XYZ file of N, CA, C and O in Angstrom:
260
model
N 0.835 -1.193 0.000
C 0.000 0.000 0.000
C 0.873 1.248 0.000
O 1.991 1.240 0.488
N 0.313 2.300 -0.510
C 0.992 3.593 -0.525
C 0.369 4.500 0.510
O -0.809 4.403 0.810
N 1.170 5.413 1.036
C 0.653 6.426 1.937
C 0.861 7.784 1.306
O 1.878 8.043 0.681
N -0.107 8.648 1.448
C -0.004 10.028 1.011
C -0.341 10.894 2.221
O -0.984 10.452 3.151
N 0.075 12.124 2.169
C -0.261 13.081 3.226
C -1.147 14.148 2.609
O -0.823 14.705 1.563
N -2.295 14.397 3.243
C -3.175 15.430 2.709
C -2.650 16.804 3.100
O -1.630 16.933 3.772
N -3.348 17.860 2.666
C -2.844 19.211 2.876
C -2.933 19.672 4.332
O -2.453 20.743 4.662
N -3.479 18.835 5.213
C -3.511 19.170 6.640
C -2.550 18.282 7.432
O -2.536 18.306 8.649
N -1.736 17.472 6.724
C -0.742 16.645 7.385
C -1.251 15.284 7.831
O -0.537 14.542 8.498
N -2.479 14.930 7.474
C -3.034 13.627 7.843
C -2.577 12.558 6.863
O -2.502 12.798 5.664
N -2.278 11.365 7.381
C -1.862 10.254 6.522
C -3.083 9.590 5.914
O -4.066 9.345 6.585
N -3.009 9.304 4.627
C -4.090 8.627 3.917
C -3.555 7.326 3.352
O -2.466 7.293 2.790
N -4.314 6.255 3.464
C -3.949 4.988 2.835
C -4.495 5.027 1.412
O -5.665 5.289 1.188
N -3.618 4.790 0.439
C -3.994 4.938 -0.965
C -3.745 3.635 -1.704
O -2.709 3.008 -1.533
N -4.693 3.245 -2.532
C -4.520 2.061 -3.371
C -3.659 2.409 -4.569
O -3.675 3.527 -5.057
N -2.907 1.445 -5.079
C -2.001 1.650 -6.212
C -2.683 2.318 -7.398
O -2.117 3.153 -8.054
N -3.930 1.924 -7.687
C -4.603 2.435 -8.876
C -5.310 3.770 -8.640
O -5.951 4.306 -9.525
N -5.181 4.320 -7.448
C -5.864 5.561 -7.121
C -5.371 6.721 -7.975
O -4.196 6.851 -8.269
N -6.284 7.589 -8.358
C -5.917 8.756 -9.169
C -5.166 9.799 -8.351
O -4.697 10.788 -8.900
N -5.000 9.590 -7.037
C -4.259 10.559 -6.233
C -2.800 10.638 -6.675
O -2.121 11.623 -6.444
N -2.310 9.604 -7.365
C -0.921 9.602 -7.821
C -0.747 10.198 -9.215
O 0.351 10.220 -9.739
N -1.835 10.670 -9.821
C -1.753 11.332 -11.117
C -1.198 12.739 -10.894
O -1.670 13.456 -10.020
N -0.187 13.138 -11.654
C 0.376 14.482 -11.459
C -0.657 15.578 -11.683
O -1.474 15.492 -12.600
N -0.615 16.588 -10.862
C -1.530 17.722 -11.001
C -1.092 18.598 -12.163
O 0.091 18.761 -12.423
N -2.084 19.162 -12.863
C -1.794 20.119 -13.924
C -2.081 21.541 -13.465
O -1.708 22.503 -14.117
N -2.741 21.655 -12.312
C -3.035 22.959 -11.718
C -3.362 22.732 -10.249
O -3.626 21.610 -9.830
N -3.325 23.803 -9.478
C -3.693 23.713 -8.062
C -4.473 24.964 -7.693
O -4.333 26.005 -8.331
N -5.300 24.831 -6.687
C -6.099 25.965 -6.219
C -6.069 25.997 -4.702
O -6.036 24.959 -4.050
N -6.071 27.205 -4.148
C -6.124 27.415 -2.704
C -7.549 27.835 -2.379
O -8.044 28.823 -2.918
N -8.228 27.072 -1.522
C -9.641 27.323 -1.230
C -9.787 28.558 -0.338
O -9.169 28.650 0.721
N -10.614 29.505 -0.794
C -10.848 30.733 -0.026
C -12.288 30.836 0.472
O -12.615 31.727 1.239
N -13.162 29.898 0.047
C -14.541 29.894 0.518
C -14.965 28.455 0.766
O -14.765 27.587 -0.075
N -15.553 28.195 1.926
C -16.020 26.857 2.285
C -17.140 26.425 1.345
O -17.991 27.233 0.967
N -17.120 25.158 0.950
C -18.189 24.599 0.131
C -18.553 23.232 0.695
O -17.686 22.390 0.901
N -19.839 23.015 0.922
C -20.334 21.731 1.405
C -20.962 20.993 0.228
O -21.822 21.542 -0.465
N -20.520 19.765 -0.003
C -21.034 18.972 -1.114
C -22.552 18.911 -1.074
O -23.149 18.716 -0.021
N -23.165 19.066 -2.247
C -24.624 19.024 -2.376
C -25.114 17.710 -2.973
O -26.313 17.468 -3.038
N -24.184 16.877 -3.446
C -24.550 15.603 -4.071
C -23.425 14.600 -3.815
O -22.307 14.978 -3.445
N -23.706 13.334 -4.044
C -22.743 12.270 -3.763
C -21.481 12.369 -4.616
O -20.425 11.892 -4.213
N -21.581 12.992 -5.794
C -20.417 13.094 -6.677
C -19.669 14.421 -6.527
O -18.828 14.756 -7.348
N -19.957 15.180 -5.478
C -19.276 16.446 -5.213
C -18.336 16.310 -4.025
O -18.451 15.379 -3.225
N -17.406 17.253 -3.905
C -16.465 17.305 -2.788
C -16.755 18.519 -1.923
O -17.154 19.566 -2.423
N -16.526 18.384 -0.627
C -16.594 19.525 0.286
C -15.199 20.125 0.417
O -14.202 19.392 0.387
N -15.129 21.438 0.545
C -13.854 22.135 0.708
C -13.914 23.047 1.911
O -14.937 23.668 2.170
N -12.802 23.118 2.641
C -12.670 24.040 3.763
C -11.665 25.124 3.377
O -10.729 24.875 2.611
N -11.829 26.311 3.933
C -10.889 27.401 3.688
C -9.489 26.928 4.063
O -9.282 26.318 5.112
N -8.536 27.164 3.175
C -7.164 26.754 3.415
C -6.786 25.448 2.749
O -5.617 25.131 2.626
N -7.780 24.660 2.299
C -7.473 23.424 1.567
C -6.732 23.768 0.279
O -6.904 24.848 -0.284
N -5.937 22.831 -0.188
C -5.286 22.949 -1.487
C -5.846 21.842 -2.358
O -5.824 20.671 -1.986
N -6.364 22.224 -3.525
C -6.984 21.284 -4.443
C -6.055 21.069 -5.632
O -5.606 22.030 -6.254
N -5.752 19.818 -5.937
C -4.953 19.474 -7.115
C -5.890 19.127 -8.260
O -6.754 18.272 -8.119
N -5.710 19.791 -9.390
C -6.509 19.536 -10.587
C -5.703 18.589 -11.472
O -4.555 18.874 -11.805
N -6.307 17.444 -11.840
C -5.584 16.472 -12.658
C -6.112 16.397 -14.088
O -5.487 15.786 -14.944
N -7.270 17.028 -14.358
C -7.815 17.023 -15.713
C -8.746 18.208 -15.880
O -9.598 18.464 -15.031
N -8.560 18.958 -16.982
C -9.402 20.110 -17.295
C -9.910 19.952 -18.728
O -9.324 20.495 -19.655
N -11.007 19.190 -18.913
C -11.531 18.988 -20.266
C -11.950 20.329 -20.890
O -12.256 21.282 -20.172
N -11.983 20.395 -22.228
C -12.438 21.621 -22.894
C -13.844 22.016 -22.431
O -14.689 21.142 -22.194
N -14.081 23.310 -22.305
C -15.375 23.802 -21.803
C -16.560 23.332 -22.630
O -17.657 23.167 -22.113
N -16.341 23.111 -23.939
C -17.464 22.665 -24.776
C -17.861 21.209 -24.486
O -18.956 20.787 -24.830
N -16.988 20.458 -23.816
C -17.295 19.067 -23.468
C -17.924 18.954 -22.093
O -18.853 18.180 -21.888
N -17.408 19.699 -21.127
C -17.931 19.643 -19.753
C -17.403 20.836 -18.970
O -16.359 21.386 -19.270
N -18.141 21.222 -17.949
C -17.696 22.309 -17.082
C -17.006 21.779 -15.827
O -16.610 22.530 -14.959
N -16.871 20.442 -15.739
C -16.293 19.815 -14.551
C -14.827 19.493 -14.736
O -14.399 19.055 -15.796
N -14.065 19.708 -13.688
C -12.652 19.319 -13.654
C -12.504 18.143 -12.703
O -13.341 17.920 -11.837
N -11.396 17.382 -12.873
C -11.084 16.324 -11.919
C -9.870 16.778 -11.116
O -8.981 17.417 -11.625
């Protein structure tokens, strides 16, 4: 198993095939708290750092991974 550290210093157990090991193409610093509204959304706290691993063209989707 692999271990990763999240942006708050907590250890996470990661599976080999997890997308957490995909290199980021961009990063964002969260400045406003967001609480997930659906099962496929993420919650963010102020101060979190978000790694973007895929930014499809806007004409295909408005969602990033």
